Tab-separated table of C-alpha atoms in Angstrom:
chain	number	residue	atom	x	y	z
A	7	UNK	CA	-4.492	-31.210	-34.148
A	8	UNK	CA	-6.543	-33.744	-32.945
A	9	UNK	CA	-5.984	-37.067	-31.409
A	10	UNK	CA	-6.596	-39.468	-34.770
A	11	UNK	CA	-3.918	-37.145	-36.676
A	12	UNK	CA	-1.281	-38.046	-34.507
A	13	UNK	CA	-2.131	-41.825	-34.557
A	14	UNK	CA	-2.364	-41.849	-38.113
A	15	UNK	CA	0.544	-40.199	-38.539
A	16	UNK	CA	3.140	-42.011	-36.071
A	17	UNK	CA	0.482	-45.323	-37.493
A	18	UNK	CA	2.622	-44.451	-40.807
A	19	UNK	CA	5.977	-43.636	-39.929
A	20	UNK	CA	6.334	-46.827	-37.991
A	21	UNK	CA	4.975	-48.725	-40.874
A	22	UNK	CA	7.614	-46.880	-43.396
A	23	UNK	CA	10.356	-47.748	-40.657
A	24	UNK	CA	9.193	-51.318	-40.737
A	25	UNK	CA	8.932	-51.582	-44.649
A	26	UNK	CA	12.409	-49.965	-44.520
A	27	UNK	CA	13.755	-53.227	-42.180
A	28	UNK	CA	12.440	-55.395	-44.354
A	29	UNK	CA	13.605	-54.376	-47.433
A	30	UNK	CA	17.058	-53.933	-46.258
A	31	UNK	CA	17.435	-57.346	-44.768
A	32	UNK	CA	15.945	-58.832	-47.770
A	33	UNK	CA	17.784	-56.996	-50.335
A	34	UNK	CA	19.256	-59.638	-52.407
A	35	UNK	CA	22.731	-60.803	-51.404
A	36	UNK	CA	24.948	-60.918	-54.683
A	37	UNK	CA	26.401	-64.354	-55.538
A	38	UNK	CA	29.284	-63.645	-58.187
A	39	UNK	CA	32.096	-61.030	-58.073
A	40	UNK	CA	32.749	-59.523	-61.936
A	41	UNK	CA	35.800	-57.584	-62.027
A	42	UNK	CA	36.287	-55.279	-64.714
A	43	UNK	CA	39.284	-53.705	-65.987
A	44	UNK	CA	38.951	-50.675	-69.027
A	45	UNK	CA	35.472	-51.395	-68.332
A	46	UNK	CA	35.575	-55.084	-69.730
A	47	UNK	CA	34.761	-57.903	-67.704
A	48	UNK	CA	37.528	-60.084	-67.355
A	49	UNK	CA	37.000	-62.455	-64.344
A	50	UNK	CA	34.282	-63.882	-62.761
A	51	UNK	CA	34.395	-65.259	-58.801
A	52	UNK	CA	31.664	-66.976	-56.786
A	53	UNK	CA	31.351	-65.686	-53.658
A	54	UNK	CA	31.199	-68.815	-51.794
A	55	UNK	CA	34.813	-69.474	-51.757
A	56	UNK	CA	37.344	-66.930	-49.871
A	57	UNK	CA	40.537	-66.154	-52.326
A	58	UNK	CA	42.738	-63.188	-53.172
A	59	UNK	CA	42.695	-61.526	-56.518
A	60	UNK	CA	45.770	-60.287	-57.631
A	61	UNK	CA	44.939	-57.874	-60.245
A	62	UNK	CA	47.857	-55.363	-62.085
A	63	UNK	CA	47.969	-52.560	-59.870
A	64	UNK	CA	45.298	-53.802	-57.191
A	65	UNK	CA	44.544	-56.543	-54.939
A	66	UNK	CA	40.650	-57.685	-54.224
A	67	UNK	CA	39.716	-59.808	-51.289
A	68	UNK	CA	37.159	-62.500	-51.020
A	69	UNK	CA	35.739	-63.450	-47.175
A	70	UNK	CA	33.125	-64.729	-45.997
A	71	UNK	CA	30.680	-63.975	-48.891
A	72	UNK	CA	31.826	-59.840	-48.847
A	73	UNK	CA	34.590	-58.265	-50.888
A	74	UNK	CA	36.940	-55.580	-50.592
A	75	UNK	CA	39.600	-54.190	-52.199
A	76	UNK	CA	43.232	-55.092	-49.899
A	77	UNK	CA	45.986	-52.719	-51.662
A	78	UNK	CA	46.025	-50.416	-54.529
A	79	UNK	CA	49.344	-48.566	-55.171
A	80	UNK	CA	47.726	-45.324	-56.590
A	81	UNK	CA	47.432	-42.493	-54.389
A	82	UNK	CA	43.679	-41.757	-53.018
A	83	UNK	CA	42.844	-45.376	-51.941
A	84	UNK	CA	39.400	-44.544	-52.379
A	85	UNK	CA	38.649	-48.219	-53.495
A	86	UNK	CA	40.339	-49.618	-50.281
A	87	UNK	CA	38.473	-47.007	-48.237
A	88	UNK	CA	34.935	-48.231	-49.825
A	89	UNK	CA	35.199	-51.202	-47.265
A	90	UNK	CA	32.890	-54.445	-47.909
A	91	UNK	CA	30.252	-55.084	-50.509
A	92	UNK	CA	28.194	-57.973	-50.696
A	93	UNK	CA	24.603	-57.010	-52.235
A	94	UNK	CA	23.793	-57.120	-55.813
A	95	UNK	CA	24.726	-54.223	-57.555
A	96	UNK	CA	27.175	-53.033	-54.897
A	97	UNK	CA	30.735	-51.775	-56.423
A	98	UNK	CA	34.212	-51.179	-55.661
A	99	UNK	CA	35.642	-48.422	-58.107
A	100	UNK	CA	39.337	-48.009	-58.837
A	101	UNK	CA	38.725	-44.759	-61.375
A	102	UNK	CA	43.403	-44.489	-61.569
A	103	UNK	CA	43.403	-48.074	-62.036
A	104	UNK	CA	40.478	-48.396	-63.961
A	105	UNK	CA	38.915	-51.518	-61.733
A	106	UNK	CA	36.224	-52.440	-60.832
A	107	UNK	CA	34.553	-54.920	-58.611
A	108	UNK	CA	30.792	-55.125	-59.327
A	109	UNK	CA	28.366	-57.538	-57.474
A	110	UNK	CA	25.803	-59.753	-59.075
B	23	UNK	CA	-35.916	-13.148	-61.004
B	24	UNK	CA	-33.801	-11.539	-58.587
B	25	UNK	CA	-32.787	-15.328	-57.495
B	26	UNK	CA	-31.745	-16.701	-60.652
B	27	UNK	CA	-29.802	-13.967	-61.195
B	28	UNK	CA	-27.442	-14.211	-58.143
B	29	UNK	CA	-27.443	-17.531	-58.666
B	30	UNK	CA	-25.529	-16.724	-61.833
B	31	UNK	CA	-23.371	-13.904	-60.420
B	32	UNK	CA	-22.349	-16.479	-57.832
B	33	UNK	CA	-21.117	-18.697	-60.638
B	34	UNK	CA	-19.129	-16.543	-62.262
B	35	UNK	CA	-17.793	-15.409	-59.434
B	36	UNK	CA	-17.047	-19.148	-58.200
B	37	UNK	CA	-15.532	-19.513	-61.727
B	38	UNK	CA	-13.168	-16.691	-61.642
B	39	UNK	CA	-11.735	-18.079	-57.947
B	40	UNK	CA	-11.003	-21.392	-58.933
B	41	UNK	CA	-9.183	-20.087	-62.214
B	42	UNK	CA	-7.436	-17.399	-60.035
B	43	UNK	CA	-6.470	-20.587	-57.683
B	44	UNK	CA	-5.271	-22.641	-60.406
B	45	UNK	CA	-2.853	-20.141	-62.004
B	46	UNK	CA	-1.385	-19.581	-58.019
B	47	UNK	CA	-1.031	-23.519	-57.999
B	48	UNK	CA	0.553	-22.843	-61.520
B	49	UNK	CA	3.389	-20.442	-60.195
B	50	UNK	CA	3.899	-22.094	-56.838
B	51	UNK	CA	4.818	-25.141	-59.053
B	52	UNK	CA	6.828	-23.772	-60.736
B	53	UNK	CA	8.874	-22.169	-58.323
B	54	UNK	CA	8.990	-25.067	-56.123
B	55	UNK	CA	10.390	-26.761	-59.130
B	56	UNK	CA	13.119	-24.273	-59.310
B	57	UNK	CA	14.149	-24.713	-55.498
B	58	UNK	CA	14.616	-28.590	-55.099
B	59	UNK	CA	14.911	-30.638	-52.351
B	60	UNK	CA	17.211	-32.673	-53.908
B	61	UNK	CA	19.054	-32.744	-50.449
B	62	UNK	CA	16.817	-34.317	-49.101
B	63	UNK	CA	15.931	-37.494	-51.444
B	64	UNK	CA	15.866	-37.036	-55.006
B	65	UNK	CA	12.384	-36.248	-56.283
B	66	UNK	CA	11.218	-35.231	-53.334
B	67	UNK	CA	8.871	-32.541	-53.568
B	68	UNK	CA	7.161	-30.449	-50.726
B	69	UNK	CA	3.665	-30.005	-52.946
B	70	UNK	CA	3.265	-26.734	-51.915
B	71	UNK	CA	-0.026	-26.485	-54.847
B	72	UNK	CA	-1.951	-29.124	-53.118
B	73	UNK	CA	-2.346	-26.964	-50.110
B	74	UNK	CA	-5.121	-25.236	-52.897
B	75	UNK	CA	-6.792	-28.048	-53.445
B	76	UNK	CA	-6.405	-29.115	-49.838
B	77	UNK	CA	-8.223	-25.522	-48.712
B	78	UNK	CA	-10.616	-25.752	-51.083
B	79	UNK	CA	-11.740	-30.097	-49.652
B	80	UNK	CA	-11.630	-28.303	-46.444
B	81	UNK	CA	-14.216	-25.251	-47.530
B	82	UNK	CA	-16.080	-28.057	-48.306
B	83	UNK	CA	-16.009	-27.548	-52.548
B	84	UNK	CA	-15.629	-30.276	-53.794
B	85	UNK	CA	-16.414	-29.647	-57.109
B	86	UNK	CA	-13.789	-26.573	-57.100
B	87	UNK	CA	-11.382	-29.097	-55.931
B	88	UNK	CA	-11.121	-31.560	-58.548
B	89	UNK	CA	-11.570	-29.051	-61.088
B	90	UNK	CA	-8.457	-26.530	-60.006
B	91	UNK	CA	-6.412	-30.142	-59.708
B	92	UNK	CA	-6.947	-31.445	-62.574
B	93	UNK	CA	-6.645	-27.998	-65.041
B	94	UNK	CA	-3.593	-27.297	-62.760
B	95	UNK	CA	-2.127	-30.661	-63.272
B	96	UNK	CA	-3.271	-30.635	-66.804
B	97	UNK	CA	-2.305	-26.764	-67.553
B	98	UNK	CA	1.993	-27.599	-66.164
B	99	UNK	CA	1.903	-31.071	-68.161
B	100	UNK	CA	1.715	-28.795	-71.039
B	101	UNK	CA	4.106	-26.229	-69.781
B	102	UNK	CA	6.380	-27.833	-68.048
B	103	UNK	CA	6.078	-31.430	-68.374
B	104	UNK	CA	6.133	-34.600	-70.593
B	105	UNK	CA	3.665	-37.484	-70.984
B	106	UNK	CA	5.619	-39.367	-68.393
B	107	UNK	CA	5.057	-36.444	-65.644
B	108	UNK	CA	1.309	-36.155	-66.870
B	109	UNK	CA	1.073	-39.855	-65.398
B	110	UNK	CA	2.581	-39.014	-62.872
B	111	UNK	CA	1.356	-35.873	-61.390
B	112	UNK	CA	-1.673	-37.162	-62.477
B	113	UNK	CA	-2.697	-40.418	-60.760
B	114	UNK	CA	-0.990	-38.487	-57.270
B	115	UNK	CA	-3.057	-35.658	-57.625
B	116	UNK	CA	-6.060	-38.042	-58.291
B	117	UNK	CA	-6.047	-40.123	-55.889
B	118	UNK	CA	-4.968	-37.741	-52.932
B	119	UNK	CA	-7.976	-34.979	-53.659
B	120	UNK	CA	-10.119	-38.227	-53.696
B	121	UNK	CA	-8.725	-39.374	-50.204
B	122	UNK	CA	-8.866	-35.739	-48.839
B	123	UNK	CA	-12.341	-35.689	-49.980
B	124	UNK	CA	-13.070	-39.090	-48.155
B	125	UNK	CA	-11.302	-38.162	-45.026
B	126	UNK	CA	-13.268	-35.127	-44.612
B	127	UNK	CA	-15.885	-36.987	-43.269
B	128	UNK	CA	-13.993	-39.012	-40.723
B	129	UNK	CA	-14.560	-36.907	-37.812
B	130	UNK	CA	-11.006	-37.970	-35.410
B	131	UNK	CA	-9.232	-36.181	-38.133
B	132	UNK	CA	-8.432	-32.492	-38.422
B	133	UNK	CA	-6.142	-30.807	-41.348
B	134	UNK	CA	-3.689	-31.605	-40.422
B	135	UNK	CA	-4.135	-35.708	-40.345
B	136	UNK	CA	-6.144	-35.226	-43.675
B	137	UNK	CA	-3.488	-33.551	-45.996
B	138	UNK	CA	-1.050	-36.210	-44.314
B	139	UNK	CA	-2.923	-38.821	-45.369
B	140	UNK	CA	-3.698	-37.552	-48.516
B	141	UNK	CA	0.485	-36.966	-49.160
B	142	UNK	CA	0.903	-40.300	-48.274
B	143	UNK	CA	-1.572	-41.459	-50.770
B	144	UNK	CA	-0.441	-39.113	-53.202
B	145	UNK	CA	3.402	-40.915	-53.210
B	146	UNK	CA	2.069	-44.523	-53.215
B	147	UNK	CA	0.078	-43.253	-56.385
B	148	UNK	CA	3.263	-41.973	-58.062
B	149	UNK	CA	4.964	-45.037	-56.646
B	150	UNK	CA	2.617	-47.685	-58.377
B	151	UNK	CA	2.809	-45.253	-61.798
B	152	UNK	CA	6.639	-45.736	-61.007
B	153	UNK	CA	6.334	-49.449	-61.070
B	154	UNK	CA	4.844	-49.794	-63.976
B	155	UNK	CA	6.901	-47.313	-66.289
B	156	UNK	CA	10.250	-48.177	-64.493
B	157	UNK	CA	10.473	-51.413	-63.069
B	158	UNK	CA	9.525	-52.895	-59.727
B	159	UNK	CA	12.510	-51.889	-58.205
B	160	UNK	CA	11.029	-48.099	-57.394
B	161	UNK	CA	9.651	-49.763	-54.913
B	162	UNK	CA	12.639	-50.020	-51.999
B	163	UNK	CA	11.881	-46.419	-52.334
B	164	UNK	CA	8.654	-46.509	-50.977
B	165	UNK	CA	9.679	-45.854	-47.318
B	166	UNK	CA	11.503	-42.761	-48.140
B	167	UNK	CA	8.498	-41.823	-50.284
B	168	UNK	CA	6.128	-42.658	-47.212
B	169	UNK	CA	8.032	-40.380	-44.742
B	170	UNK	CA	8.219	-37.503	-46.758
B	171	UNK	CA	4.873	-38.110	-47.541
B	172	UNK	CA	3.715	-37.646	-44.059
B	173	UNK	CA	5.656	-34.417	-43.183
B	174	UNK	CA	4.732	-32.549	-46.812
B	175	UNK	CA	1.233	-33.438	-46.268
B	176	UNK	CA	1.114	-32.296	-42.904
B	177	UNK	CA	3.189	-29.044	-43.817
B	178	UNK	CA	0.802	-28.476	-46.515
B	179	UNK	CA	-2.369	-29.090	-44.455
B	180	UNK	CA	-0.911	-26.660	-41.756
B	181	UNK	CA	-0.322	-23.837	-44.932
B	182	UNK	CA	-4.129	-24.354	-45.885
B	183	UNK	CA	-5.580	-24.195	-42.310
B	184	UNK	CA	-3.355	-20.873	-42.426
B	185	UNK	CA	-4.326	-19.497	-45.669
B	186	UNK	CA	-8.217	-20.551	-44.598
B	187	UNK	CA	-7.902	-18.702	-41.546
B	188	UNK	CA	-6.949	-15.460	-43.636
B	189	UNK	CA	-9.666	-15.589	-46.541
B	190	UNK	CA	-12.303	-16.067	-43.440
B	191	UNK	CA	-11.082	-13.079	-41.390
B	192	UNK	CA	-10.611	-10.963	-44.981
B	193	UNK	CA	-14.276	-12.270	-45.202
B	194	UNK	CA	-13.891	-12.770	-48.969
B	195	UNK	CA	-15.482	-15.954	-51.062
B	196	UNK	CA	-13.823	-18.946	-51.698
C-alpha cells in the first residue's frame, strides 16, 4: 500500500459521494399525481394545489407539492405507512384496495 | 540451435499457462455467478477473474493479459452469456486491462491502487455500454457502481498480490 493508492482511492469515493448529492437533489420533482384504480388511470392532480382525494375505500392527500395517502379502511395500512412522495416515478400502492398514486 | 529451441519450449510453455489461467477465470466466473451479491446492489459483482488478468499486468505480461481477457470474456459469452453480456463484459474487461496496463507505470501506485482503479474503470465502461442499450437513466447508478468499484478492485488487487506471492515462492513460471 502506498501513499498514491490511498489518495486515489478516498480521491474516488468522495467523488461517488458527491455525484450521489447531486443526483439526489436534482432528481426530478414530479408535477402531476395519476391515481389509478384496477390499474386504470382515472384522475389526474397537479401538484401545485393542496386538496384531499376522496377515493372509495381510501383517502389521498395533497400538501405542499408531496402526497400521501390519509386513511384506508383495509387492514395493513401499508399505503398510509409509505409516508410522502413527491419525485417522478415515486408510488403509493394500495394492493386490497387496488390504488394507486403514481408520480409524474 | 540450442537457443531457438528454448525459445520455443518457452512458448509453449507460456501458451499452456495462459490457457490453464483462462479456464480458472472460466470457473471462478462461474461460481461467482452462482453466489450473488445481490444484497448488496443488484449486479454487483466482486470480479474475482480479473484478479488473473490483474497478476498477470503485474508480472509484467502484457501480452498474456489481454489474451486470457479477452478468450475468457469471449469463451463465458458463449457459455454463459448473450450478445448483450458480450458488450458488456466486454468493453469492462477492455478498458480496465488497458488502464491496469497504463497504471503500471505510474510509480505512487502499488496493487492495490492499480486494480482499484482499474474496477473503477471497468464499471464506468459497463455504465456507458448501459447507457446506450438502456437508457440514460443507468446513470444515477453510477455512484453505487463507483463505490463498489473501488472496494472489488482493491479486493481483487490484494487476491493477485497474494496469489503472486505464492507462484514466486513455488518458483514456478507465469
Amino acid at each position: 500500500m502506498k501513499k498514491g493508492d490511498i489518495i486515489l482511492c478516498s480521491a474516488i469515493c468522495v467523488f461517488s459521494a458527491l455525484l450521489a448529492l447531486l443526483f439526489l437533489t436534482f432528481k426530478n420533482n414530479g408535477k402531476t399525481l395519476i391515481v389509478k384504480v384496477d390499474n386504470k388511470p382515472l384522475y389526474e392532480y397537479s401538484l401545485g394545489t393542496d386538496r384531499e382525494i376522496e377515493l372509495e375505500h381510501n383517502t389521498a392527500v395533497i400538501k405542499d407539492g408531496e402526497v400521501y395517502m390519509l386513511e384506508a379502511d383495509c387492514k395493513n395500512q401499508i399505503c398510509v405507512r409509505t409516508g410522502k412522495i413527491s419525485k417522478r416515478g415515486e408510488c403509493i400502492v394500495c394492493l386490497p384496495n387496488r390504488v394507486i398514486l403514481e408520480i409524474k | 540451435m540450442p537457443s531457438e529451441q528454448g525459445n520455443s519450449r518457452d512458448k509453449v510453455k507460456r501458451l499452456a499457462v495462459w490457457a490453464l489461467l483462462t479456464s480458472v477465470c472460466l470457473i471462478v466466473g462461474y461460481i461467482e455467478s452462482i453466489v450473488n451479491l445481490f444484497f448488496i446492489a443488484p449486479g454487483v459483482k466482486l470480479g474475482l477473474a480479473n484478479s488473473v488478468a490483474c497478476a498477470l499486468v503485474l508480472k509484467d505480461d502484457v501480452k498474456g493479459a489481454v489474451a486470457v481477457n479477452l478468450s475468457r470474456i469471449l469463451i463465458s459469452a458463449l457459455l454463459f452469456g448473450s450478445p448483450v453480456s458480450l458488450m458488456f463484459a466486454l468493453s469492462g474487461g477492455t478498458v480496465s486491462v488497458t488502464a491496469m496496463i497504463l497504471l503500471k507505470k505510474c510509480r505512487h501506485l502499488s496493487v492495490l491502487g492499480i486494480s482499484g482503479a482499474g474496477g473503477v474503470l471497468h464499471n464506468i465502461a459497463q455504465c456507458a455500454v448501459g447507457i446506450v442499450f438502456i437508457g440514460i437513466g443507468i446513470i444515477y447508478y453510477l455512484p453505487i457502481l463507483l463505490l463498489s468499484g473501488v472496494v472489488c478492485g482493491v479486493a481483487v488487487g490484494f487476491l493477485a498480490k497474494l496469489i503472486l506471492k505464492r507462484i514466486e515462492k513455488s518458483g514456478k513460471y507465469v
